[in-house]
Amino acid sequence: MTSAINPTLPQTGVAFTADLRANLLAAKNEIEALQLQTGRGTAFYIYASYFGVSSSNPNNRAALQACIDYVSALVGTGNNNGAVVLLPAGLLWFTGTINITNSFISIRGPGKQSCYLAFANGSNDCIVINGATAPGGNLRDVTLSGFGLIGSGKTGGASIKVLNVYRVLMDDISLDNCIVGVDVGNNTNWVKIRDTVIIPNEASSLYGIYWHCPGDGSARSDVLIIDNVVVECQWSNADCFVWDGACYTLVGSGLRLLHGRYGMRILNTANSGSYFPSFANLHDVEMEGFKNRALDIRGGNDIKFTTFDINNLTAAASQGDADDYSIYIDADSTHSITRGVQLVNGRVGLCRSNAVYSDSRDLQISNVIAATSSYAGVGSAAVIRLGANSLNVQISNFVAEEFGGTARASYAIQIDAGADRVCGCNIDATRCNTEAILNNSTGAVGFANVIHPGGAHHAYLGGVTAIESTGAAGISVGASHASGTFSGVAYGATRWTVTDVKYDLANGTSYYVNNQQVVTNRKTGWAAATGTATRTTFDTTTVTTANLAQRVKALLDDLIAHGLIGA
């Protein structure tokens, strides 16, 4: 196995001594000898300081690039264990961009608190991993770890940009003063960000993490993995995490998105019906403190959050008090048709409007506690509101306005006209101001085990189309269902007002008022009288038999019409 690599070291911007030249060539010969012995590539390490990278160098770009290019030539294009470039400790200054265009390259520092790469490069990207010009167009297995990257006077660009590559690991990194922290673009597969802190805190900062691909089918991106990552915007106007376009499979745990304009935005800006964000499974997520919204979903499907705290932190210092929902889920009804969002085991709220507004399909909310919502005004918003496009919604084990809440919301759940197939159970609305559920829909709606304001418990409310307060300890059922059934319910002193609804009591059941029967089953054997019916008043001392018969007929007609008597 002989090498065709020219052993002449790169000269651009780098000074080498004869001893350094000899040491590097000896290392290269040793590597090739190991390759001959093992039949496979052997990872090797090289100090960037050999190429002039140091804290005393006013611009390390040429030196570090020369080191990367040199080991890239050694590694070549074969499937081997690659090379590790070791950065020195200290503050290392850069202008321009560092490019990685070869596979099996690792850039490793001594730790993100020990090694800082300071980029004063205006609107340029800082580190770019791009396989577009890689040999064979195939770039894979690149690692960045153990250093901090600081922007100095940045006006644009990404701290780290990744595209056209398979398998990238960013580990133990901090990205400070960035405009865009990590930009993951076209034709990427398996990008992992682990143990990383991103701080897009500049006035012009845009995103902490930006995962995007066109929605026209020309490219795609697959598998972004998040593991113990913090994005702290420090109340800038940056969005912590934006996911847009033909990007598929987001997996992660330990994600903290803090103090920005939006926490996470899931978008379909191309309005595509075929290429949009899909498949997310995120566990242990915190989104706290946002000027607009914590979670903003505008398209996509199969998005799952488990064990989370998602809130706007309304009224906090620097928050601005101009937010609306803590979670907003748009229908995207003519494009992706947003569906399959699951919110399980978490806390939501601390917002001016609804804690959750959803106009999507196949929404599941389970084991969720709502902190205070409706900060815009007491009674101005429900905790959860389901829009007109809502379909197949399940809500279970939900507590409204608890966990330190101050009882500002109107209802626990509001269902708009047009929503259909909404069901739920175990809803605690004790601290809401108006009632547990307001349903303006004519579709199928059913709830079981609902605790209303004041503590009234309703074991089952099936087919009910509106539930709202009519006074102390009272509810009103008004709606447009043709029929409905209440089964096994004891309401105590609850007052009912029923409008345009037909209910069927079980055979043999009676109505009571003050424990006295007032209506029971129809009395049969009666037939309607013939002739004239009269309902005017009469004098009992002068009434004739004919006039009295007319009034008796009127009574019979009315009782038959009410169904109290009949054939």
Coordinates of N, CA and C in Angstrom, one line a residue, residues 246-356:
A246 N -38.8 20.2 4.2 CA -38.7 18.7 4.0 C -37.6 18.1 5.0
C247 N -37.8 18.2 6.2 CA -36.9 17.7 7.3 C -37.7 16.6 8.1
Y248 N -37.1 15.5 8.3 CA -37.8 14.4 8.9 C -37.0 13.7 10.0
T249 N -37.8 13.4 11.1 CA -37.3 12.7 12.3 C -36.4 13.6 13.2
L250 N -37.0 14.2 14.1 CA -36.4 14.9 15.2 C -36.5 14.1 16.5
V251 N -35.4 13.8 17.1 CA -35.4 12.9 18.3 C -34.5 13.6 19.3
G252 N -35.0 13.6 20.6 CA -34.1 14.2 21.6 C -34.6 14.2 23.0
S253 N -33.8 14.5 23.9 CA -34.1 14.7 25.3 C -33.2 15.7 25.9
G254 N -33.7 16.4 27.0 CA -32.9 17.4 27.7 C -32.8 18.6 26.9
L255 N -33.9 19.1 26.2 CA -33.8 20.3 25.4 C -34.3 21.5 26.2
R256 N -33.6 22.6 26.3 CA -34.0 23.8 27.1 C -33.9 25.0 26.1
L257 N -35.1 25.6 25.9 CA -35.2 26.7 25.0 C -35.7 27.9 25.9
L258 N -35.0 29.0 25.9 CA -35.2 30.0 26.9 C -35.1 31.4 26.4
H259 N -36.1 32.2 26.8 CA -36.1 33.7 26.7 C -35.7 34.3 25.4
G260 N -36.7 34.0 24.4 CA -36.5 34.6 23.1 C -37.8 35.1 22.5
R261 N -37.9 35.2 21.2 CA -39.2 35.6 20.6 C -40.1 34.4 20.5
Y262 N -39.7 33.3 19.9 CA -40.4 32.0 19.9 C -39.5 31.0 20.5
G263 N -40.1 30.0 21.1 CA -39.3 28.8 21.6 C -39.0 27.9 20.5
M264 N -40.0 27.2 20.0 CA -39.8 26.3 18.8 C -40.9 26.6 17.8
R265 N -40.5 26.7 16.6 CA -41.4 27.0 15.4 C -41.3 25.8 14.5
I266 N -42.4 25.2 14.2 CA -42.4 24.1 13.2 C -43.2 24.6 12.0
L267 N -42.6 24.8 10.9 CA -43.2 25.6 9.8 C -43.3 24.8 8.5
N268 N -44.2 25.3 7.7 CA -44.3 24.8 6.3 C -44.4 26.0 5.4
T269 N -43.3 26.8 5.4 CA -43.4 28.1 4.7 C -43.6 28.0 3.2
A270 N -43.2 26.8 2.6 CA -43.4 26.6 1.2 C -44.9 26.3 0.9
N271 N -45.7 26.1 1.9 CA -47.1 25.7 1.7 C -47.2 24.4 0.9
S272 N -46.3 23.5 1.2 CA -46.3 22.2 0.5 C -47.3 21.2 1.0
G273 N -47.9 20.4 0.1 CA -48.7 19.4 0.6 C -48.0 18.0 0.6
S274 N -46.7 18.0 0.3 CA -45.9 16.8 0.3 C -44.6 16.8 1.1
Y275 N -44.0 18.0 1.2 CA -42.7 18.1 1.8 C -42.8 19.0 3.0
F276 N -42.9 18.5 4.2 CA -43.1 19.3 5.4 C -42.6 18.6 6.6
P277 N -42.3 19.2 7.7 CA -41.8 18.6 8.9 C -42.6 17.4 9.4
S278 N -42.0 16.3 9.7 CA -42.7 15.1 10.1 C -41.8 14.3 11.1
F279 N -42.5 13.7 12.0 CA -41.9 12.7 12.9 C -40.9 13.4 14.0
A280 N -41.5 13.7 15.1 CA -40.7 14.2 16.2 C -41.0 13.5 17.5
N281 N -40.0 13.2 18.3 CA -40.2 12.5 19.6 C -39.3 13.2 20.5
L282 N -39.8 14.1 21.3 CA -38.9 14.9 22.2 C -39.4 14.7 23.6
H283 N -38.4 14.4 24.5 CA -38.7 14.1 25.9 C -37.8 15.0 26.8
D284 N -38.4 15.4 27.9 CA -37.7 16.3 28.9 C -37.4 17.6 28.2
V285 N -38.5 18.4 27.9 CA -38.3 19.6 27.2 C -38.8 20.8 28.0
E286 N -38.0 21.9 28.1 CA -38.4 23.1 28.8 C -38.4 24.2 27.8
M287 N -39.5 24.9 27.6 CA -39.6 26.2 26.9 C -40.1 27.2 27.8
E288 N -39.3 28.2 28.1 CA -39.7 29.2 29.1 C -39.3 30.6 28.7
G289 N -40.3 31.5 28.7 CA -40.1 32.9 28.6 C -40.0 33.4 27.1
F290 N -41.1 33.8 26.5 CA -41.1 34.2 25.1 C -42.0 35.4 24.9
K291 N -41.5 36.2 24.0 CA -42.2 37.5 23.6 C -43.5 37.2 22.8
N292 N -43.5 36.1 22.0 CA -44.6 35.8 21.2 C -45.3 34.5 21.7
R293 N -44.6 33.4 21.4 CA -45.1 32.0 21.8 C -44.0 31.1 22.2
A294 N -44.3 30.1 23.0 CA -43.3 29.1 23.3 C -43.2 28.1 22.2
L295 N -44.4 27.5 21.8 CA -44.4 26.5 20.8 C -45.4 26.9 19.7
D296 N -44.9 27.0 18.5 CA -45.7 27.5 17.3 C -45.6 26.5 16.2
I297 N -46.7 25.7 16.0 CA -46.7 24.6 15.0 C -47.6 25.1 13.9
R298 N -47.0 25.3 12.7 CA -47.8 25.8 11.5 C -48.0 24.7 10.5
G299 N -47.5 23.5 10.7 CA -47.7 22.5 9.7 C -46.9 21.2 10.2
G300 N -47.2 20.1 9.5 CA -46.4 18.9 9.8 C -47.3 17.9 10.5
N301 N -46.7 16.7 10.8 CA -47.4 15.6 11.4 C -46.5 14.8 12.3
D302 N -47.2 14.0 13.2 CA -46.6 13.1 14.1 C -45.5 13.8 14.9
I303 N -45.9 14.7 15.8 CA -45.0 15.5 16.6 C -45.4 15.2 18.1
K304 N -44.5 14.6 18.8 CA -44.7 14.2 20.2 C -43.8 14.9 21.2
F305 N -44.4 15.4 22.3 CA -43.7 16.0 23.4 C -44.1 15.2 24.6
T306 N -43.1 14.7 25.4 CA -43.4 14.0 26.6 C -42.5 14.6 27.7
T307 N -43.1 14.8 28.9 CA -42.4 15.4 30.0 C -41.9 16.8 29.7
F308 N -42.7 17.8 29.8 CA -42.3 19.1 29.3 C -42.9 20.2 30.3
D309 N -42.3 21.4 30.1 CA -42.8 22.6 30.7 C -42.7 23.7 29.7
I310 N -43.9 24.1 29.2 CA -43.9 25.0 28.0 C -44.8 26.2 28.4
N311 N -44.1 27.4 28.5 CA -44.8 28.6 29.0 C -44.1 29.8 28.4
N312 N -44.9 30.9 28.4 CA -44.4 32.2 27.9 C -43.7 33.1 29.0
L313 N -44.0 32.7 30.3 CA -43.5 33.5 31.4 C -44.0 35.0 31.3
T314 N -45.3 35.1 31.0 CA -45.9 36.4 30.8 C -45.7 37.3 32.1
A315 N -45.5 38.5 31.8 CA -45.3 39.6 32.9 C -43.9 39.5 33.6
A316 N -43.0 38.6 33.1 CA -41.7 38.6 33.6 C -40.9 39.8 33.1
A317 N -39.9 40.2 33.8 CA -39.1 41.4 33.4 C -38.5 41.1 32.0
S318 N -38.6 42.0 31.1 CA -38.0 41.9 29.7 C -38.9 41.0 28.8
Q319 N -40.0 40.4 29.3 CA -40.8 39.5 28.5 C -41.6 40.3 27.5
G320 N -42.1 41.5 27.9 CA -42.8 42.4 27.0 C -44.3 42.4 27.2
D321 N -44.9 41.3 27.7 CA -46.3 41.2 28.0 C -47.1 41.5 26.8
A322 N -46.7 40.9 25.6 CA -47.4 41.1 24.4 C -47.6 39.7 23.7
D323 N -47.4 38.6 24.4 CA -47.6 37.3 23.8 C -49.0 36.9 23.7
D324 N -49.3 35.8 23.2 CA -50.7 35.3 23.2 C -50.8 33.8 23.7
Y325 N -50.6 32.8 22.9 CA -50.7 31.4 23.3 C -49.4 30.9 23.7
S326 N -49.3 30.0 24.7 CA -48.1 29.3 25.0 C -47.9 28.2 23.9
I327 N -48.9 27.5 23.5 CA -48.9 26.5 22.4 C -49.9 26.9 21.3
Y328 N -49.5 27.0 20.1 CA -50.4 27.3 19.0 C -50.2 26.3 17.9
I329 N -51.3 25.6 17.5 CA -51.2 24.5 16.5 C -52.1 24.9 15.4
D330 N -51.6 25.3 14.2 CA -52.4 25.7 13.1 C -52.9 24.5 12.3
A331 N -54.0 24.8 11.6 CA -54.6 23.7 10.8 C -53.7 23.3 9.6
D332 N -53.1 24.4 8.9 CA -52.5 24.2 7.6 C -53.4 23.3 6.7
S333 N -54.6 23.7 6.7 CA -55.7 22.8 6.2 C -55.6 22.6 4.7
T334 N -55.0 23.4 3.9 CA -54.9 23.2 2.5 C -53.6 22.7 2.0
H335 N -52.7 22.4 3.0 CA -51.3 22.0 2.6 C -50.9 20.7 3.4
S336 N -50.2 20.8 4.5 CA -49.7 19.6 5.1 C -50.9 18.9 5.9
I337 N -51.9 19.7 6.3 CA -53.0 19.3 7.2 C -52.3 18.8 8.6
T338 N -52.1 19.7 9.4 CA -51.4 19.5 10.7 C -52.1 18.4 11.5
R339 N -51.4 17.4 11.9 CA -52.1 16.3 12.6 C -51.1 15.5 13.4
G340 N -51.6 14.7 14.4 CA -50.8 13.8 15.2 C -49.9 14.5 16.2
V341 N -50.4 15.6 16.8 CA -49.6 16.2 17.8 C -50.0 15.6 19.2
Q342 N -49.0 15.2 20.0 CA -49.2 14.6 21.3 C -48.5 15.4 22.3
L343 N -49.2 15.8 23.4 CA -48.7 16.5 24.5 C -49.0 15.7 25.8
V344 N -48.0 15.1 26.3 CA -48.2 14.1 27.4 C -47.2 14.4 28.6
N345 N -47.8 14.4 29.8 CA -47.0 14.6 31.0 C -46.3 15.9 31.0
G346 N -47.0 17.0 31.2 CA -46.4 18.3 31.3 C -47.2 19.4 31.9
R347 N -46.6 20.6 31.7 CA -47.2 21.8 32.3 C -47.2 22.9 31.2
V348 N -48.3 23.6 31.1 CA -48.4 24.7 30.0 C -49.0 25.9 30.7
G349 N -48.9 27.1 30.0 CA -49.5 28.3 30.5 C -48.6 29.5 30.6
L350 N -48.9 30.3 31.6 CA -48.2 31.6 31.9 C -48.2 32.4 30.6
C351 N -49.5 32.7 30.1 CA -49.6 33.3 28.8 C -50.8 34.3 28.8
R352 N -51.0 35.1 27.8 CA -52.0 36.1 27.8 C -53.3 35.5 27.3
S353 N -53.3 34.5 26.5 CA -54.5 34.0 25.9 C -54.6 32.5 26.3
N354 N -55.0 31.6 25.4 CA -55.2 30.2 25.7 C -53.8 29.6 25.9
A355 N -53.7 28.7 26.9 CA -52.5 27.9 27.1 C -52.2 27.0 25.9
V356 N -53.3 26.4 25.3 CA -53.2 25.6 24.1 C -54.3 26.1 23.2

